[in-house]
PDB file of C-alpha atoms and ligand atoms in Angstrom:
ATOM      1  CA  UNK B1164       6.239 -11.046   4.505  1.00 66.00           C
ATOM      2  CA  UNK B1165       6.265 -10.993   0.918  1.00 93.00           C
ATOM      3  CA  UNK B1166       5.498 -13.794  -1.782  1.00 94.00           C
ATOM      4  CA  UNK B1167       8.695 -15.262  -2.210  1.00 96.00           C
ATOM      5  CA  UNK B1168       9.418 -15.509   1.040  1.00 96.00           C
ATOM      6  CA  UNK B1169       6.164 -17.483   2.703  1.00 97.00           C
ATOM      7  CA  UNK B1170       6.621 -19.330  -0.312  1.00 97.00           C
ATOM      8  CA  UNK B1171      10.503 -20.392   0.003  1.00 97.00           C
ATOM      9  CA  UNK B1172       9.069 -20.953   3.895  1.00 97.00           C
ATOM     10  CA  UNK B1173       6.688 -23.076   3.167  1.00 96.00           C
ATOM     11  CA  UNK B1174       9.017 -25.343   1.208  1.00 96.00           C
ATOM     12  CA  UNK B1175      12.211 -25.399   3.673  1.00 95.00           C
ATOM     13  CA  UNK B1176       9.956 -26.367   5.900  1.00 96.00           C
ATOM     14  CA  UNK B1177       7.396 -28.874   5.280  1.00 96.00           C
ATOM     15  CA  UNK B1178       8.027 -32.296   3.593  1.00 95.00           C
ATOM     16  CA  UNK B1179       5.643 -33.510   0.244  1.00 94.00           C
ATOM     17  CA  UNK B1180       3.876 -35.364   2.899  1.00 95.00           C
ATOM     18  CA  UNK B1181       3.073 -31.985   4.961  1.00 96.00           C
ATOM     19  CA  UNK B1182       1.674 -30.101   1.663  1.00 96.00           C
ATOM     20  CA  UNK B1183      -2.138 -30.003   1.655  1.00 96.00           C
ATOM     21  CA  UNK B1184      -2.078 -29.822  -2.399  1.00 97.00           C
ATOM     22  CA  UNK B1185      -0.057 -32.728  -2.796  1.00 96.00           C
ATOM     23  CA  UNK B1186      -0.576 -34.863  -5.211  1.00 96.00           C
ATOM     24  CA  UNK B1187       1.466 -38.006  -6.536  1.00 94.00           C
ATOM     25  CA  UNK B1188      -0.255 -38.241  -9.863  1.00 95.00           C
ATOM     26  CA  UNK B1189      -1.976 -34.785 -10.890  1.00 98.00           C
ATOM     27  CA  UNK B1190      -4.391 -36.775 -12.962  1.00 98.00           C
ATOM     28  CA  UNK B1191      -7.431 -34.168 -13.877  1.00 98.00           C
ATOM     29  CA  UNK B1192      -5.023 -31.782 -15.073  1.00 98.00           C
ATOM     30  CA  UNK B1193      -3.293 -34.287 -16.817  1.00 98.00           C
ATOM     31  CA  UNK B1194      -6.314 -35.386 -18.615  1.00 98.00           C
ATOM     32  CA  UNK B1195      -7.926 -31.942 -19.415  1.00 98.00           C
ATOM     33  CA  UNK B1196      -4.383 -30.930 -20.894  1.00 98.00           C
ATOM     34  CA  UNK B1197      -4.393 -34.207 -23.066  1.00 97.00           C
ATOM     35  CA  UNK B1198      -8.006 -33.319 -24.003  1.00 97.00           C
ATOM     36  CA  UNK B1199      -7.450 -29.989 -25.745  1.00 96.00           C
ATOM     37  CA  UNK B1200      -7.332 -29.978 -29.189  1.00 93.00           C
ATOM     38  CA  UNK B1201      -4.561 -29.884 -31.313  1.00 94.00           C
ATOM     39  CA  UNK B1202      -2.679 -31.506 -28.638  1.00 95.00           C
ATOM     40  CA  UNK B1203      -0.132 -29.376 -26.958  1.00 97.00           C
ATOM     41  CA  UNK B1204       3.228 -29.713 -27.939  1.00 98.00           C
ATOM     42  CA  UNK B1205       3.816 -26.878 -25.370  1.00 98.00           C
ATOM     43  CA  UNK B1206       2.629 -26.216 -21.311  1.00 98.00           C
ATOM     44  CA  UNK B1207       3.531 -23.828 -19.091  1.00 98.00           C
ATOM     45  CA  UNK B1208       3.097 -24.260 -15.358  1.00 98.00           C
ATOM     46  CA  UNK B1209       2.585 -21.860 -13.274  1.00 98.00           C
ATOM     47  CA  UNK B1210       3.648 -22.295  -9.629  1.00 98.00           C
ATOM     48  CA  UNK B1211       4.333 -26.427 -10.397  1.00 97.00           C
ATOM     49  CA  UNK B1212       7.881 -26.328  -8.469  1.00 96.00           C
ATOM     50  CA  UNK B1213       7.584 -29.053  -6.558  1.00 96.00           C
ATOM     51  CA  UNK B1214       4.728 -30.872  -8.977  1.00 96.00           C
ATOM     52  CA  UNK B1215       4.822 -34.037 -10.537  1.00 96.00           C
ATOM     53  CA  UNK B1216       3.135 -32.416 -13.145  1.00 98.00           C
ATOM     54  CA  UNK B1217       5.901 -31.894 -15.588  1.00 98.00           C
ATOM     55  CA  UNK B1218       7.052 -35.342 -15.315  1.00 97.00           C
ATOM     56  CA  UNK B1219       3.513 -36.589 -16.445  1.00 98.00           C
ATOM     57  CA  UNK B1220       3.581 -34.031 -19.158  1.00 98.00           C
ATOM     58  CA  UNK B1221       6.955 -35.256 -20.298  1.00 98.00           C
ATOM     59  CA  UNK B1222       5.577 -39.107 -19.986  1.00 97.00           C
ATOM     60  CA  UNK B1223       2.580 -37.904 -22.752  1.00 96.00           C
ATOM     61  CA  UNK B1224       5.235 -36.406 -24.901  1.00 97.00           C
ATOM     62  CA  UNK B1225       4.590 -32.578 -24.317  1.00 98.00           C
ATOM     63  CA  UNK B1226       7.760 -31.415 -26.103  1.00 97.00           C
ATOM     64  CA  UNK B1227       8.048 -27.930 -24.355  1.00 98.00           C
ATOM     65  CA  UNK B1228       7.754 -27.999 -20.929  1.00 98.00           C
ATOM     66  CA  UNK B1229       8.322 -24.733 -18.878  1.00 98.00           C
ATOM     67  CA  UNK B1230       7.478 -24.467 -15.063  1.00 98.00           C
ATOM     68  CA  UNK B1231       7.213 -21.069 -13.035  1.00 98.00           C
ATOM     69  CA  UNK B1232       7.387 -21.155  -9.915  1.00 98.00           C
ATOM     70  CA  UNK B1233       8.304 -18.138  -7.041  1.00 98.00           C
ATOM     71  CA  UNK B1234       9.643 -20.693  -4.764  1.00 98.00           C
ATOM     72  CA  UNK B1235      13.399 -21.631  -5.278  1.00 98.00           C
ATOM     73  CA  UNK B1236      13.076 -24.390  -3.440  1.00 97.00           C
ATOM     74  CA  UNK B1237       9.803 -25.720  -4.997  1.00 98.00           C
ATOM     75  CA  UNK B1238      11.815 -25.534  -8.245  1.00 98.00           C
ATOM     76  CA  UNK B1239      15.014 -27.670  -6.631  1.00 97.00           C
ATOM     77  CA  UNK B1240      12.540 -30.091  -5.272  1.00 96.00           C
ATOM     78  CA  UNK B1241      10.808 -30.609  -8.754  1.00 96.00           C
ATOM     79  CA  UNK B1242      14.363 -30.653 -10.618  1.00 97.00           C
ATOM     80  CA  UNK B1243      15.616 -33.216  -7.683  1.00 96.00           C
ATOM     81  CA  UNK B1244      12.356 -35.702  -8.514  1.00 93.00           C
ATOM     82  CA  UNK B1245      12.888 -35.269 -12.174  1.00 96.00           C
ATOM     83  CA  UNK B1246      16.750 -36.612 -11.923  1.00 96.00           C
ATOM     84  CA  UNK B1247      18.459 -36.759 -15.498  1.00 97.00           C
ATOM     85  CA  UNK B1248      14.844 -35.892 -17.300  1.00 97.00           C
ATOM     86  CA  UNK B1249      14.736 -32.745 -15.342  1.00 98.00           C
ATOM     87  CA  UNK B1250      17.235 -31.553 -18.231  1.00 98.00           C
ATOM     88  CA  UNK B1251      14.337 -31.729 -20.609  1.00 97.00           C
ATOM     89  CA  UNK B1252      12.308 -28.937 -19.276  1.00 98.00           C
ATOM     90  CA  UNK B1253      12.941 -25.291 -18.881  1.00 98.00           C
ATOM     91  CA  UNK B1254      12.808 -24.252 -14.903  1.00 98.00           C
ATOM     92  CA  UNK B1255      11.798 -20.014 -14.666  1.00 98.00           C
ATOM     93  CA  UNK B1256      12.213 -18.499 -11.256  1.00 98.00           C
ATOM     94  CA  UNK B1257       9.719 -15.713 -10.811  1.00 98.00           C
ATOM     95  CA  UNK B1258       6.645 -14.076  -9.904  1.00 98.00           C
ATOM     96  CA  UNK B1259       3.630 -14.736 -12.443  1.00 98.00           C
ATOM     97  CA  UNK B1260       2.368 -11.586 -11.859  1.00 98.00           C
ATOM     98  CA  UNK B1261       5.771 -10.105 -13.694  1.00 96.00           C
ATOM     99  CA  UNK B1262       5.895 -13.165 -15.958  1.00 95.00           C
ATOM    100  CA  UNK B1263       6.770 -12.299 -20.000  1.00 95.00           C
ATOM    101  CA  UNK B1264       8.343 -13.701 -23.115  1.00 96.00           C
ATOM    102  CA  UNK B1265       7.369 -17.461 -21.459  1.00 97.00           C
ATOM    103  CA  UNK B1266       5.427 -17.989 -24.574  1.00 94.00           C
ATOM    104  CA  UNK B1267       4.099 -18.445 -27.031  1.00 96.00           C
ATOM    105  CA  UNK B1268       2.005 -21.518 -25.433  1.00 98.00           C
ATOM    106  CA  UNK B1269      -0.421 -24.451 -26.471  1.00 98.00           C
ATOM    107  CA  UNK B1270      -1.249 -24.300 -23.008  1.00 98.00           C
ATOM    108  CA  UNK B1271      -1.101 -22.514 -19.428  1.00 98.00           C
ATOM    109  CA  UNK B1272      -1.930 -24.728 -16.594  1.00 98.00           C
ATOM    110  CA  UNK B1273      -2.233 -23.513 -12.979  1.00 98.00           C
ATOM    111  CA  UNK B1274      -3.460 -25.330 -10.096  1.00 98.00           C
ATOM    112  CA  UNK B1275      -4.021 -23.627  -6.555  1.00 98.00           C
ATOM    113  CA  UNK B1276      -2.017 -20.271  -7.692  1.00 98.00           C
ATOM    114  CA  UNK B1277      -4.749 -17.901  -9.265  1.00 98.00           C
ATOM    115  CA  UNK B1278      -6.879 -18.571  -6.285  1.00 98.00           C
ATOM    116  CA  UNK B1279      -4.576 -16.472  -3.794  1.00 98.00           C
ATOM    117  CA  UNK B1280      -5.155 -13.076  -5.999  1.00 98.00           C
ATOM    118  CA  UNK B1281      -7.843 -11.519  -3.767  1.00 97.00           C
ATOM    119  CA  UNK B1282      -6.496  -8.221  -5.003  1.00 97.00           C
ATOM    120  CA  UNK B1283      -8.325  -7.467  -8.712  1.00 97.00           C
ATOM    121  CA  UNK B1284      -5.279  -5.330  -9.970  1.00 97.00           C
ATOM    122  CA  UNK B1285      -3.396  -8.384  -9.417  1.00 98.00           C
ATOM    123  CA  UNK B1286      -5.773 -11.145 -11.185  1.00 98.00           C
ATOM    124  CA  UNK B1287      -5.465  -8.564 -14.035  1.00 97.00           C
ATOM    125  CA  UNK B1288      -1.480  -8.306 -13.887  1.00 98.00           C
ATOM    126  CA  UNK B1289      -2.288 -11.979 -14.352  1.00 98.00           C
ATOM    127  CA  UNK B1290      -4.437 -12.127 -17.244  1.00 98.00           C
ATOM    128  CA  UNK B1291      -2.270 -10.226 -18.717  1.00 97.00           C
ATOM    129  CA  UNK B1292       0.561 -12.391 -18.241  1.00 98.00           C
ATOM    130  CA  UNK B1293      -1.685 -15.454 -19.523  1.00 98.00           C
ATOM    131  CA  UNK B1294      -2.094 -13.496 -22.673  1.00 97.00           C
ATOM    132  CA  UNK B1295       1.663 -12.463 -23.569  1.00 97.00           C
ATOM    133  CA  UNK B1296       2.399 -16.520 -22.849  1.00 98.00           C
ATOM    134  CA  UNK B1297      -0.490 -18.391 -25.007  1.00 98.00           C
ATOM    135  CA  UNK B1298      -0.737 -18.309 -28.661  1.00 96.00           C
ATOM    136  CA  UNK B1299      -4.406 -17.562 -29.967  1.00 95.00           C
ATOM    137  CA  UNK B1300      -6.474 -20.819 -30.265  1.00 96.00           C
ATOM    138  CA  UNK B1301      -4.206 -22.358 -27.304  1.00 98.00           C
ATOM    139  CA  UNK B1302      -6.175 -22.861 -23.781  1.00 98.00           C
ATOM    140  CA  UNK B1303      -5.500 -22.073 -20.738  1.00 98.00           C
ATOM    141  CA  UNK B1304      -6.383 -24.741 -17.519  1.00 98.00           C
ATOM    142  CA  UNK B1305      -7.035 -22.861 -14.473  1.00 98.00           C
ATOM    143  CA  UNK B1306      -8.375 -24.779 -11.328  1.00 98.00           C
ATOM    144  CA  UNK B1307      -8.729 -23.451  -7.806  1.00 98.00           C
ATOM    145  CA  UNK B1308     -10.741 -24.126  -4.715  1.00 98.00           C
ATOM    146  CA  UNK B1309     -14.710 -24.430  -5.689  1.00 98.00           C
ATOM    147  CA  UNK B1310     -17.193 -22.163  -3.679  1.00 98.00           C
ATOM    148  CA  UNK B1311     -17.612 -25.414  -1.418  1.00 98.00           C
ATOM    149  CA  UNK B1312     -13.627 -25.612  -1.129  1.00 97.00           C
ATOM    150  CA  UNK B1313     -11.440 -24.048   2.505  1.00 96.00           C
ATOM    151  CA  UNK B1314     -11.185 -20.185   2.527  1.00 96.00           C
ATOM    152  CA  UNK B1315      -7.795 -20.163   3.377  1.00 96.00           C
ATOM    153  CA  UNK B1316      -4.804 -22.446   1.645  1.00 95.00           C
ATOM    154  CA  UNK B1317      -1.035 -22.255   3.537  1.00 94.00           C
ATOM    155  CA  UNK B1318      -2.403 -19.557   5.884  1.00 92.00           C
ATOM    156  CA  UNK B1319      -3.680 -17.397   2.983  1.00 96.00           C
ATOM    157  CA  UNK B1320      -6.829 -16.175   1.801  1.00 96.00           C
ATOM    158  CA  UNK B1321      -8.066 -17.704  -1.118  1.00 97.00           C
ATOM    159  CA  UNK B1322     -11.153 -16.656  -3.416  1.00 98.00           C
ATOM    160  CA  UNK B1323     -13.142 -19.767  -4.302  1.00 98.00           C
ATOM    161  CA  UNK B1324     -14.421 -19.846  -7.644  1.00 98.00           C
ATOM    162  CA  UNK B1325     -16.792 -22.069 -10.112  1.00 98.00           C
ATOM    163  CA  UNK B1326     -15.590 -22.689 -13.777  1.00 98.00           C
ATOM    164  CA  UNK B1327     -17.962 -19.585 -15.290  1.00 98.00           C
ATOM    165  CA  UNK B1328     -16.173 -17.034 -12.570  1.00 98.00           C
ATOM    166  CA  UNK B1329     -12.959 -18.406 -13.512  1.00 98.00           C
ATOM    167  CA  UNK B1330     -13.853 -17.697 -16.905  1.00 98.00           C
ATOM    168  CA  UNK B1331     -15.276 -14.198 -16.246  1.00 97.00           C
ATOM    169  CA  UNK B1332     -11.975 -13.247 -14.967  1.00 97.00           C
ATOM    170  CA  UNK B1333     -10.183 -13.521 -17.970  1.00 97.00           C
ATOM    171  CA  UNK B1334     -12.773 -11.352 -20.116  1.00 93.00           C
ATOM    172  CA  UNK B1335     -14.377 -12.187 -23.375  1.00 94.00           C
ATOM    173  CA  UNK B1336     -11.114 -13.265 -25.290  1.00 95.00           C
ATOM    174  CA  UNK B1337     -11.477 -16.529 -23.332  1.00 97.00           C
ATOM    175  CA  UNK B1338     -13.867 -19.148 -23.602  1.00 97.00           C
ATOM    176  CA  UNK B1339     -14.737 -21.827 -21.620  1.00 98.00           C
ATOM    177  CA  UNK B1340     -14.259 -24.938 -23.288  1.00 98.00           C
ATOM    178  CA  UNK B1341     -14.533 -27.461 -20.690  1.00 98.00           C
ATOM    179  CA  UNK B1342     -14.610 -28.154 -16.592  1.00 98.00           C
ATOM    180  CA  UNK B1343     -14.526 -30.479 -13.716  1.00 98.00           C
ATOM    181  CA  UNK B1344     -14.056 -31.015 -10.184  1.00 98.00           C
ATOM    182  CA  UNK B1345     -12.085 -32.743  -7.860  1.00 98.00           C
ATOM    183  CA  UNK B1346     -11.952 -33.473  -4.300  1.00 98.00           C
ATOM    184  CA  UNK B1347      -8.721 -33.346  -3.719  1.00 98.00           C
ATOM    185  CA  UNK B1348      -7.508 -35.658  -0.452  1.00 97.00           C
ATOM    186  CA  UNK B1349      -4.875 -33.801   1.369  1.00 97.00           C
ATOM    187  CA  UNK B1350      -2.210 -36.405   2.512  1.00 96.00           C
ATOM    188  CA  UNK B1351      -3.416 -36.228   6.310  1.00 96.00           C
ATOM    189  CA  UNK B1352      -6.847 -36.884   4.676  1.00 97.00           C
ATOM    190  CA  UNK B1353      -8.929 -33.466   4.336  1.00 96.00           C
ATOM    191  CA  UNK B1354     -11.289 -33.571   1.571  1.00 97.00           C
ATOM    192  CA  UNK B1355     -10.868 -30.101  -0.424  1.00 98.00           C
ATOM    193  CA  UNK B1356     -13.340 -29.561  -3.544  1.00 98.00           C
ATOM    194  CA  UNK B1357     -11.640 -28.053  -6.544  1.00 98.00           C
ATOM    195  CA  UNK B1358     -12.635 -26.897  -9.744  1.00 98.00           C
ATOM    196  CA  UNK B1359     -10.976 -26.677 -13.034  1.00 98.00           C
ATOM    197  CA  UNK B1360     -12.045 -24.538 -15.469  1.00 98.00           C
ATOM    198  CA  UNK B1361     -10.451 -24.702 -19.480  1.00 98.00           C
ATOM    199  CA  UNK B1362     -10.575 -21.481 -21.175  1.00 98.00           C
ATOM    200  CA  UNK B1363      -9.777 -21.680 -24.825  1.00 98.00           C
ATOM    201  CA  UNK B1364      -7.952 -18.192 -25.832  1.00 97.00           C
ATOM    202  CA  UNK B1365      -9.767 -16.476 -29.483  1.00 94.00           C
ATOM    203  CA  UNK B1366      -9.148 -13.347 -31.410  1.00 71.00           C
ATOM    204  CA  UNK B1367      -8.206 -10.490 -29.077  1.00 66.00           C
ATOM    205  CA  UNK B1368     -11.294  -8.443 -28.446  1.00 63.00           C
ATOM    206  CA  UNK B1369     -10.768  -4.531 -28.271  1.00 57.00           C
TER     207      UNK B1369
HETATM  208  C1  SAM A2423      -0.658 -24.226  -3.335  1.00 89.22           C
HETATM  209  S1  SAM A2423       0.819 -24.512  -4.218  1.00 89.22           S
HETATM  210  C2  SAM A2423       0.289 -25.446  -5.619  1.00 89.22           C
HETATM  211  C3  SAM A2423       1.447 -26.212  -6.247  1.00 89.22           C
HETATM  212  C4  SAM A2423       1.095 -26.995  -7.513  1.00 89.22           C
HETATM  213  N1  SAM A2423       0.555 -26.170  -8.545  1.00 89.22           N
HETATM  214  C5  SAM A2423       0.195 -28.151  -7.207  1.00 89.22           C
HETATM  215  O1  SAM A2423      -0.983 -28.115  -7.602  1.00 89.22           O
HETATM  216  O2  SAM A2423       0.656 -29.113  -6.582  1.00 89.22           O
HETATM  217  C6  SAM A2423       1.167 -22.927  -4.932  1.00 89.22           C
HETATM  218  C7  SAM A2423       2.498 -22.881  -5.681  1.00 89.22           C
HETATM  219  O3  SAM A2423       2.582 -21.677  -6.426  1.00 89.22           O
HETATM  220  C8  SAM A2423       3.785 -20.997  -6.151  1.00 89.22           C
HETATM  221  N2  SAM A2423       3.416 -19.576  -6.229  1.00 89.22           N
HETATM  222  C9  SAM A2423       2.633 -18.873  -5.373  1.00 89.22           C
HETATM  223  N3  SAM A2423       2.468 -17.613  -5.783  1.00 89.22           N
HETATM  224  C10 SAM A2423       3.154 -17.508  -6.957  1.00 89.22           C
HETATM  225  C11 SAM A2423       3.367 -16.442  -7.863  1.00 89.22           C
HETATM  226  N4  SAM A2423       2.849 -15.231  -7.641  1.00 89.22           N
HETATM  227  N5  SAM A2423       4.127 -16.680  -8.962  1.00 89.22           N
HETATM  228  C12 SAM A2423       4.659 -17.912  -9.189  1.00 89.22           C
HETATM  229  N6  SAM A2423       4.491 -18.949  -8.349  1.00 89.22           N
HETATM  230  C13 SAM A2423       3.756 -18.761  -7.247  1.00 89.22           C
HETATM  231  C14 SAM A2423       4.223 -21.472  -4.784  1.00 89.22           C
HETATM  232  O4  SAM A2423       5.600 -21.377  -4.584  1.00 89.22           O
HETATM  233  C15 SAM A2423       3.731 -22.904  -4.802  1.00 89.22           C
HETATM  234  O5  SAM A2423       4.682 -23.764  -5.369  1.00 89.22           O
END
């Protein structure tokens, strides 16, 4: 099966309630994103579909808002939450891994996508993509399961990272700015220990 389709799976299937990344109010990713400096007047996010992310970002006044998402149905569901507001922010069908011209970007946020590249040709394709998106001096906040986190997320493998190996993926253009962690409660109660990782983007290195 490929991407799209576990992914559009997943989401004709299962209920909010039934998603083990669930989260009414996505509040560390909220507050790292309101922490960077200047403040982003634009965020892309990656695989935020069915988030509540974008409405939070729209609450703190981000004025771009752009969400990615594989999923057609994550996207409907996050559109369908929004109601009339959903207007207000640009929805992008598609595979990150193929993502361009999103940009340019105060900021990239992803939570719980990065971590399913086990492949490393494909956590390149995706530093790549991070780069064509966000402007120079713009960050990008990248959080995935922490080495203490599940191996596996929706029946997938998942590498499990701390903020320095999130960092070292994306090479020395990228610094790392700021972290923290979470333990996220899934909604049937599971705790599952994340870790976010801000990477502020500098001068391209050759
Ligand atoms: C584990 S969920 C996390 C959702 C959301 N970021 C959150 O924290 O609530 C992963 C999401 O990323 C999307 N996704 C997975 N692989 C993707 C890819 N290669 N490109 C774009 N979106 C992807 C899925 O459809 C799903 O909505």
């Amino acid at each position: 099966m490929d991407r799209r389709e576990h992914w559009e799976r997943v989401y004709v299937a299962k209920a909010d309630g039934e998603l083990s990344w669930f989260q009414s109010e996505p509040g560390v990713s909220l507050e790292l994103i309101q922490g960077v400096v200047p403040p982003a007047r634009s965020v892309i996010d990656v695989g935020g579909g069915q988030s509540a992310l974008a409405a939070g970002l729209l609450a703190m006044g981000v004025e771009r808002v752009t969400v990615l998402d594989i999923a057609p149905s994550a996207l409907r569901r996050g559109r369908e939450r929004l109601g009339a507001a959903a207007e207000r922010v640009r929805w992008v069908e598609g595979d990150v891994l193929e993502a361009r011209g999103l940009g340019p970007a105060d900021v990239w946020h992803d939570r719980a996508v990065f971590h399913f590249l086990t492949e490393a040709a494909d956590r390149r394709l995706y530093a790549a993509a991070v780069r064509d998106a966000l402007r120079p001096g713009g960050h990008a906040v990248i959080a995935t399961f922490a080495p203490s986190g599940p191996e596996r997320c929706s029946g997938l493998a998942v590498r499990r990272y701390d903020a320095a190996g999130i960092a070292a993926e994306f090479g020395a253009e990228f610094e790392l700015v700021n972290s923290a962690t979470e333990t996220h409660t899934t909604p049937w109660g599971r705790a599952q220990d994340f870790v976010y990782a801000v990477l502020r983007r500098g001068a391209p290195v050759d």
